[in-house]
XYZ file of C-alpha atoms in Angstrom:
462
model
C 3.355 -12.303 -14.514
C 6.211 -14.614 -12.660
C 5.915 -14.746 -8.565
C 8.749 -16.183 -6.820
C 8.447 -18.508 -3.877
C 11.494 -17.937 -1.465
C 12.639 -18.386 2.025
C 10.688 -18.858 5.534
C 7.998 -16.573 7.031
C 8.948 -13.448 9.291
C 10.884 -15.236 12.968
C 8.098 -14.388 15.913
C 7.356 -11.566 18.299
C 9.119 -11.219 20.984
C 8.372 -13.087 24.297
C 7.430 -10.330 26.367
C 5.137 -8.695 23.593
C 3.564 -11.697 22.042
C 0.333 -11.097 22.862
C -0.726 -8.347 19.758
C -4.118 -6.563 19.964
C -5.022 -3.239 18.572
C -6.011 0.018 20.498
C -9.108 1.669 19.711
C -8.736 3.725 16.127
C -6.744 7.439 16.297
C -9.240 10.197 16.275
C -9.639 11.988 13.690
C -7.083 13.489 12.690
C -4.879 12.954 15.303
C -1.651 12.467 13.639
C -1.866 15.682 11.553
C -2.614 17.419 15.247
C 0.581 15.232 16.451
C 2.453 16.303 13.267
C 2.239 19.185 13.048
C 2.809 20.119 17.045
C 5.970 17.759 16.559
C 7.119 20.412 13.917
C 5.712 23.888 15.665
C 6.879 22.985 18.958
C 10.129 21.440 18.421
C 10.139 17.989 19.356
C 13.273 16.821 18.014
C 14.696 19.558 19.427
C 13.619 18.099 22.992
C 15.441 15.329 21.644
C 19.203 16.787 21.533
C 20.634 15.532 23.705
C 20.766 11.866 22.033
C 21.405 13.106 18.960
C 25.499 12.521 19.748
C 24.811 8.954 20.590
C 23.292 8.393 17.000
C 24.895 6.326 14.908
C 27.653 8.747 12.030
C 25.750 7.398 9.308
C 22.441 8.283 10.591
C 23.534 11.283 12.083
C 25.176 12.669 8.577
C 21.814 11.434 6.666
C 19.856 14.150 8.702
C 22.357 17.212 7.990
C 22.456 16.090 4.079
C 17.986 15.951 4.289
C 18.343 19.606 5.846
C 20.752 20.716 2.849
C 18.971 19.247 0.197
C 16.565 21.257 -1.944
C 13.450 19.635 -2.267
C 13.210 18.061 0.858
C 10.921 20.265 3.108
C 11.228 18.213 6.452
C 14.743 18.549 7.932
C 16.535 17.978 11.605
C 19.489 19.787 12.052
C 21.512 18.415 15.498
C 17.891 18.248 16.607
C 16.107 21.366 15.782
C 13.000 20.824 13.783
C 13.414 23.189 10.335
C 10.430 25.704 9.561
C 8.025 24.865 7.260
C 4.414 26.543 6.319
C 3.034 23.412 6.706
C 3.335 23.103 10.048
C 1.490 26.274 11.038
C -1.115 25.827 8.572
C -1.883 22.519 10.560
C -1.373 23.581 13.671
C -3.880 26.872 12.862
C -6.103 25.010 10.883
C -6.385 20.777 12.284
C -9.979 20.689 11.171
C -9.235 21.105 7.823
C -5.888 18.617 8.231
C -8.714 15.723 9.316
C -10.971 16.658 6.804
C -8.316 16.192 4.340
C -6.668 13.084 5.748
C -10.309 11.417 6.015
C -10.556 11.545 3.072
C -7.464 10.197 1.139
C -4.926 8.453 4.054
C -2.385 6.529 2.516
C 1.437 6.596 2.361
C 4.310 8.117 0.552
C 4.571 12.510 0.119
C 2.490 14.385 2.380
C 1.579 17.640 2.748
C 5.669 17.944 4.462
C 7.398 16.286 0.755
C 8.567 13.372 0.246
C 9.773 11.657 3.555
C 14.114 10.877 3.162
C 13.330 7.474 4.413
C 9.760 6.630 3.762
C 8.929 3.020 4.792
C 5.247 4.075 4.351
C 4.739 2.936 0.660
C 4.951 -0.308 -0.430
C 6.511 0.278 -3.679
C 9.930 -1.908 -4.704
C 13.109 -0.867 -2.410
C 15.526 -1.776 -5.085
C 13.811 0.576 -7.880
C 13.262 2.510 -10.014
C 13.832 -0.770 -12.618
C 16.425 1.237 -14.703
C 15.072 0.247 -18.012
C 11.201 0.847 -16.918
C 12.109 4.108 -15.898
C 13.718 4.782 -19.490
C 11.150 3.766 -21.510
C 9.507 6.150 -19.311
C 11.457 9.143 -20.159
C 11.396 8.371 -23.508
C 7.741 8.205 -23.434
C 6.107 10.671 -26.580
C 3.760 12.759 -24.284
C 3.438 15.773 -27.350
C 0.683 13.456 -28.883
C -2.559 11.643 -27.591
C -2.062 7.686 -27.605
C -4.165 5.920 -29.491
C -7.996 5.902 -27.771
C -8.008 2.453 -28.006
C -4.802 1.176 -26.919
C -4.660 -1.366 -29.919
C -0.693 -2.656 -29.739
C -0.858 -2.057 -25.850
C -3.700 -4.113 -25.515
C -2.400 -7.092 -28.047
C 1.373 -6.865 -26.318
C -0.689 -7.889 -22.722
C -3.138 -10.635 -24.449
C 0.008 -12.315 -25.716
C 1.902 -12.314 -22.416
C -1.126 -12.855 -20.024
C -2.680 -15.659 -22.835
C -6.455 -14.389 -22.956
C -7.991 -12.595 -25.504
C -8.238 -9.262 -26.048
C -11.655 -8.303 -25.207
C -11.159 -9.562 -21.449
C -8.627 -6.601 -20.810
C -9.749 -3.321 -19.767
C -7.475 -0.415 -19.333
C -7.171 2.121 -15.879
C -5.920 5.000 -15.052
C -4.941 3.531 -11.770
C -5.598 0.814 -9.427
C -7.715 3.324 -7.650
C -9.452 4.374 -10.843
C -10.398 0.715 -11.355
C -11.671 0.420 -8.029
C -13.652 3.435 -8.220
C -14.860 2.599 -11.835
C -16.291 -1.127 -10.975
C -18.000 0.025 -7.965
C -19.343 2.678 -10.241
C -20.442 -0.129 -12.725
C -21.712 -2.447 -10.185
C -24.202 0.544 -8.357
C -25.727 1.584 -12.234
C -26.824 -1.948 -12.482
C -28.960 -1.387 -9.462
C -32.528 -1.696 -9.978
C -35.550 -0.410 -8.185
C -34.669 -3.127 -5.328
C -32.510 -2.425 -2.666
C -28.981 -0.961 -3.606
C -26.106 -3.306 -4.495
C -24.063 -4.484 -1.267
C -20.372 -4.238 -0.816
C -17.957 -6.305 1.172
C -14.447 -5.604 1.823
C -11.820 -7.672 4.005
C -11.548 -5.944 7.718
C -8.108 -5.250 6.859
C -7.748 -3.461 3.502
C -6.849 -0.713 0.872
C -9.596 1.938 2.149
C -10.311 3.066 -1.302
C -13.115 -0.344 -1.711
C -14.442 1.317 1.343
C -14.567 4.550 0.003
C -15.922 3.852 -3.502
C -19.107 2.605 -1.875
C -19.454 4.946 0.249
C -19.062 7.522 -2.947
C -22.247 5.616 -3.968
C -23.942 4.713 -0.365
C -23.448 1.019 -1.195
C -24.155 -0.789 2.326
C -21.338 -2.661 3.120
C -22.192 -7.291 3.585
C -21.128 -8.525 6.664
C -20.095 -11.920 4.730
C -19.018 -12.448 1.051
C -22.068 -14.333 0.324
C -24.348 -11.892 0.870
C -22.929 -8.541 -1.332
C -22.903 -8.237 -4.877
C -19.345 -6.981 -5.167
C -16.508 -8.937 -2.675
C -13.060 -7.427 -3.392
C -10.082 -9.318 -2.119
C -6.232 -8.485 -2.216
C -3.643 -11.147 -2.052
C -0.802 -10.875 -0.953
C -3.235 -8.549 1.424
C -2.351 -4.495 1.890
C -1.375 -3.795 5.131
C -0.430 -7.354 6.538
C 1.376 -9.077 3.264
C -0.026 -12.431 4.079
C -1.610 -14.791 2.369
C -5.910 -15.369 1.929
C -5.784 -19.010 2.350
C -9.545 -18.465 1.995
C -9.472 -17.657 -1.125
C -8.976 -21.805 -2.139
C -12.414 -22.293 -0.783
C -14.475 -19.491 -2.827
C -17.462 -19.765 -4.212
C -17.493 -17.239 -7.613
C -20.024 -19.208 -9.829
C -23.462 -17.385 -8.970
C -23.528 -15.270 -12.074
C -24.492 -11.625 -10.243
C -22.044 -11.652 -8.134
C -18.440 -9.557 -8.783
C -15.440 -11.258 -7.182
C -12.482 -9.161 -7.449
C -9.194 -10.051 -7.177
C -6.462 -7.033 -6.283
C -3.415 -8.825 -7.423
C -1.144 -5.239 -7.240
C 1.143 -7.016 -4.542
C 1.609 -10.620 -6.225
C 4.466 -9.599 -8.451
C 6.533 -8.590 -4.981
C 5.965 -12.085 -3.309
C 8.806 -13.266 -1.773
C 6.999 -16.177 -0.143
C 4.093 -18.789 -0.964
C 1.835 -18.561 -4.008
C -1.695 -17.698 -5.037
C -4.574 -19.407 -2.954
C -5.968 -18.963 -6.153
C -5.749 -22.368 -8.647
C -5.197 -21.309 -12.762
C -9.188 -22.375 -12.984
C -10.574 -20.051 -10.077
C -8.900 -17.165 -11.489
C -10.811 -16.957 -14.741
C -13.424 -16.840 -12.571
C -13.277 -13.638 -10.874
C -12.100 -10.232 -12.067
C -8.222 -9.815 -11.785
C -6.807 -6.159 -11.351
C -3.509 -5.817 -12.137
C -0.550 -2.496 -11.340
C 3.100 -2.724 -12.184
C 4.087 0.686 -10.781
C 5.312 -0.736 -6.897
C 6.952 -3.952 -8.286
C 9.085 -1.070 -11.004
C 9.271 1.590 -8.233
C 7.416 3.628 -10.406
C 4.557 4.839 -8.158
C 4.324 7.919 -9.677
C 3.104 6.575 -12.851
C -0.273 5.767 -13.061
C -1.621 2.779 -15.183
C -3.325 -0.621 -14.399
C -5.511 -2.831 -16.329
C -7.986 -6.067 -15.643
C -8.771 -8.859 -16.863
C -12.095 -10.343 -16.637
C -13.417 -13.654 -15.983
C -13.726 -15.784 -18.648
C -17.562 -15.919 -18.931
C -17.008 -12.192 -19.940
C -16.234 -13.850 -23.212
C -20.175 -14.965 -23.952
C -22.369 -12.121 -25.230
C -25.524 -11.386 -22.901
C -23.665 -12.241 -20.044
C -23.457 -10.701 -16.603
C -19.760 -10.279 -16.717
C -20.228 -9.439 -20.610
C -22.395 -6.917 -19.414
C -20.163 -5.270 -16.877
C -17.737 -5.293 -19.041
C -19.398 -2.829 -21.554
C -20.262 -0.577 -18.656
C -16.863 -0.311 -17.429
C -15.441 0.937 -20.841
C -18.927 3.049 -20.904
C -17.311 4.568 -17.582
C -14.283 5.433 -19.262
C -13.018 8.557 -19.733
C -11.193 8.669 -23.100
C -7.210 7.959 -23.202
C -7.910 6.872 -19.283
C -3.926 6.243 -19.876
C -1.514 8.789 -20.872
C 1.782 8.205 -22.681
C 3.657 7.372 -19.718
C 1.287 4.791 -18.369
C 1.252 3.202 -21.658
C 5.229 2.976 -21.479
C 5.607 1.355 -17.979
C 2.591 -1.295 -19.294
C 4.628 -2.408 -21.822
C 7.853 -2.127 -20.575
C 6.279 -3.973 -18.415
C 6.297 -7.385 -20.576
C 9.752 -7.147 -21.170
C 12.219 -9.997 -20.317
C 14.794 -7.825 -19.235
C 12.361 -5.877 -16.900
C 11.249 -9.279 -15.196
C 14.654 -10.344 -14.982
C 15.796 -7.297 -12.968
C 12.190 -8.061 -10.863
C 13.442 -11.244 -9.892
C 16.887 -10.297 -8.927
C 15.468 -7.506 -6.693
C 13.320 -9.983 -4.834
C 16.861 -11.994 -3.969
C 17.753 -8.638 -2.708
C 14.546 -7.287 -0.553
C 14.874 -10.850 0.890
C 18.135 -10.161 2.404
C 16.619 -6.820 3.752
C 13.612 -7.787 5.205
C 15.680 -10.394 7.047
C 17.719 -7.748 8.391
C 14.737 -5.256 8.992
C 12.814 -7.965 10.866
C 15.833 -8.850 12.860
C 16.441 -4.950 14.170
C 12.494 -4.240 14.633
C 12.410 -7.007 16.787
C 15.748 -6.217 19.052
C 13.817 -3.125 19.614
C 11.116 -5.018 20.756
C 8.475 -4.435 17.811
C 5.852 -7.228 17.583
C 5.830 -8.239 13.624
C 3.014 -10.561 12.090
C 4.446 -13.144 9.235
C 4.773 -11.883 5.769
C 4.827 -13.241 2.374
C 6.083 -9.792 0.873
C 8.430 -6.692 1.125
C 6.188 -5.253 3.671
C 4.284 -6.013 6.705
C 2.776 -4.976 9.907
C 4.171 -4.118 13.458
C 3.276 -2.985 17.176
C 5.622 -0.897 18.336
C 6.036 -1.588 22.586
C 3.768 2.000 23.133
C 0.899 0.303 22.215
C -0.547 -2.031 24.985
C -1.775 -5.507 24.484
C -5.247 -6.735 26.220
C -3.159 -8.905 28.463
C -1.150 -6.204 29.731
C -3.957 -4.067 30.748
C -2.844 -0.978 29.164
C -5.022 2.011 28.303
C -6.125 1.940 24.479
C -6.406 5.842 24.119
C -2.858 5.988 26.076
C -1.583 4.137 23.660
C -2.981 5.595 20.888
C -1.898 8.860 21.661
C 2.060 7.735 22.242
C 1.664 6.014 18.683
C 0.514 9.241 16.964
C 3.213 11.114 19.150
C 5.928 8.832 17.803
C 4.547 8.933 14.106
C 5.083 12.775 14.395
C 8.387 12.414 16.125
C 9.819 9.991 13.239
C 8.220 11.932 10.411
C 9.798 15.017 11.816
C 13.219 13.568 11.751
C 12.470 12.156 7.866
C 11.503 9.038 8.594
C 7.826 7.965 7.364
C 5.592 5.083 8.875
C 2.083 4.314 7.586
C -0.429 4.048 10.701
C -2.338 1.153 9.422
C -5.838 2.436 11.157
C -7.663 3.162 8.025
C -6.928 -0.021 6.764
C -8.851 -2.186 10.088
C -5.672 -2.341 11.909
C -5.588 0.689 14.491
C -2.622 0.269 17.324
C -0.466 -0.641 14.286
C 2.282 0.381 11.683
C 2.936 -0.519 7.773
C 6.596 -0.579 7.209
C 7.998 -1.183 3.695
C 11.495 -3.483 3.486
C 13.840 -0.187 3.054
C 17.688 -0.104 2.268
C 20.339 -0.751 5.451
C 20.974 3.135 5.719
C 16.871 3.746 5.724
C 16.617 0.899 8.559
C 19.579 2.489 10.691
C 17.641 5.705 10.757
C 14.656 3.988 11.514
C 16.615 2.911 14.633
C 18.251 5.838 15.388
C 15.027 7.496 15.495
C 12.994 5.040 17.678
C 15.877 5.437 20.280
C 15.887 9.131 19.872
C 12.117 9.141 20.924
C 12.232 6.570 23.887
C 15.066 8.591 24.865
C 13.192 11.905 24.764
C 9.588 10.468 26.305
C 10.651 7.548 28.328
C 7.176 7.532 29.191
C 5.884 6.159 26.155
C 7.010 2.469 27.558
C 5.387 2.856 30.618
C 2.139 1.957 28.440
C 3.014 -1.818 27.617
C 5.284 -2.132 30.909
């Protein structure tokens, strides 16, 4: 699928924050504590009195998100608005940290769908209007066909491999869980498969072997599955390291999580055209369409998959073993090939043009508010907001721990979503998607609304 390479990396931190370091990770469960006191006890309410020097646009956003149906979370001239979430949370936080302990990730929570959500990293500038028909016009009265026959020709064409080195998914997630599945039924009598993941990453590779107490390798060279994502979930960068691997022992499972490369706006692969029929490519459409909703995702395996007997041959027949039958439904199968459609990557590329522009204006504000960002290649990246202290400022981790999950709440409270980037390796931090103008002046609205309210909350890098 076509990457574009674009402009110049993210400008630096700030002078005064440049030293970035995280905290120690939230507790468990903190922010759904933080949450849902934010909404119980009123904190935006605490907050009135800067409501009036918000700006009109941001100000009028919050009194259409408490009018609109739909939209559960809602400020009105800073009073938080009821909801049963809240005091289920607030009554119940155990079961709020079970919960987010097990699945923590962005986008709707337990609150709706956040007005402006910068906690998802799916394409600003969607849903691509003629994905999103050939959505609609999807026929969901009838099964597709069980074995995806045109589907699975239309992507051989366009990729250029053949046929039997594509294997449908329900998901991204599905394939994660599915290979780790197929990896841990190899296992023998000997010690169990091991795992690695990156320290920063998508916490489902994490979680899959766990599901199947899969010890987790210190190095790549030492596990029998290595997942990698490039451009990498939460950071956006680069793995430059990925030019130097080593994927020909014939056990071992490289993975490649490419769900991010089709929203470059910077660089290109660290992977050459020859190392990438090496390893096992996963591939999702849904965030570079806007379509997160729909679920679909397929890989492609390495070419040695191709040679009967083979360990990746082998896999291969496990994984479609593993499948459930019609793992995609009608919709999935729409967005896939829609998909493959000129027109579709031809409103992709002109979107990129545009979430450039925005993340140049994004960055800009985040760091006149004195946010620390790391460089990006993509639509999304990391930053510290200034209540988080760095080592060389001798702050207190927990103190700063507890004024990020206190601002989380705040801004979620007021609509606006971040995505705490702790279960990803990366505690002390925030994942912020490139958003619309309007979504970034409420982001800034609402950070002044809370160091207005708990002027405190600097004291901790100060």
């Amino acid at each position: 699928m076509p990457t574009v390479a674009g402009v110049a990396r993210n400008a630096g931190p700030t002078q005064a924050l440049r030293q970035a370091a995280p905290p120690q990770p939230l507790a468990e469960g903190a922010f759904a504590q933080a949450l849902a006191g934010a909404l119980a006890q009123g904190l935006a309410e605490a907050s009135a009195e800067v409501v009036a020097e918000s700006s009109t646009d941001a100000e009028s956003a919050t009194r259409a998100h408490a009018k609109s149906p739909g939209q559960p979370v809602a400020t009105v001239r800073g009073r938080a608005a009821e909801h049963p979430a809240a005091a289920e949370l607030q009554a119940r936080p155990e079961a709020s940290a079970s919960v987010s302990a097990r699945h923590v990730h962005g986008g709707p929570d337990a609150l709706g769908v956040a007005r402006h959500d910068f906690s998802t990293n799916a394409n600003a500038c969607g849903p691509c209007p003629q994905a999103a028909e050939a959505v609609a016009q999807a026929d969901a009265s009838h099964y597709p066909d069980p074995e995806y026959a045109s589907l699975i020709a239309d992507l051989s064409s366009e990729i250029g491999v053949y046929p039997d080195r594509i294997i449908l998914g329900a998901s991204a997630s599905e394939c994660i869980a599915r290979l780790t599945a197929a990896v841990a039924s190899r296992a023998g009598p000997a010690a169990p498969p091991r795992v690695w993941v990156p320290r920063q990453a998508y916490g489902d590779y994490a979680r899959a072997a766990r599901a199947w107490q899969l010890p987790l390798a210190s190095q790549p060279g030492q596990a029998d599955l290595v997942w990698h994502c490039e451009p990498a979930s939460p950071t956006g960068q680069g793995v430059p390291e990925l030019a130097h691997l080593d994927a020909t022992h014939p056990e071992q499972v490289w993975v490649l999580d490419a769900a991010y490369a089709p929203l470059r706006l910077d660089g290109h692969s660290s992977l050459s055209p020859a190392r990438r029929e090496q390893v096992w490519q996963l591939f999702t459409p849904n965030k570079a369409l806007g379509l997160t909703g729909v679920r679909a995702a397929y890989l492609v395996a390495p070419r040695s998959a191709l040679e009967v007997g083979s360990p990746a041959w082998q896999l291969a027949q496990r994984l479609r073993a593993l499948a459930p039958s019609w793992p995609v439904g009608a919709h999935g199968v729409a967005m896939l090939k829609a998909w493959l459609q000129p027109e579709v990557q031809q409103w992709l590329q002109r979107s990129l043009d545009q979430l450039r522009r925005w993340r140049q204006m994004q960055n800009a504000m985040l760091q006149a508010m004195g946010w620390v960002l790391q460089p990006s290649d993509s639509p999304y990246g990391v930053a510290r907001p200034p209540v988080v202290p760095s080592p060389a400022e001798g702050g207190v981790a927990d103190a700063g721990a507890s004024e990020l999950a206190a601002m989380l709440a705040f801004m979620r409270a007021r609509g606006v979503k971040l995505r705490d980037t702790t279960s990803m390796g990366l505690p002390g931090w925030v994942r912020l998607a490139v958003r619309p103008p309007a979504d970034q002046e409420a982001l800034r609205a609402a950070w002044h609304a809370f160091i207005a309210w708990r002027p405190s909350a600097l004291a901790v890098s100060t």
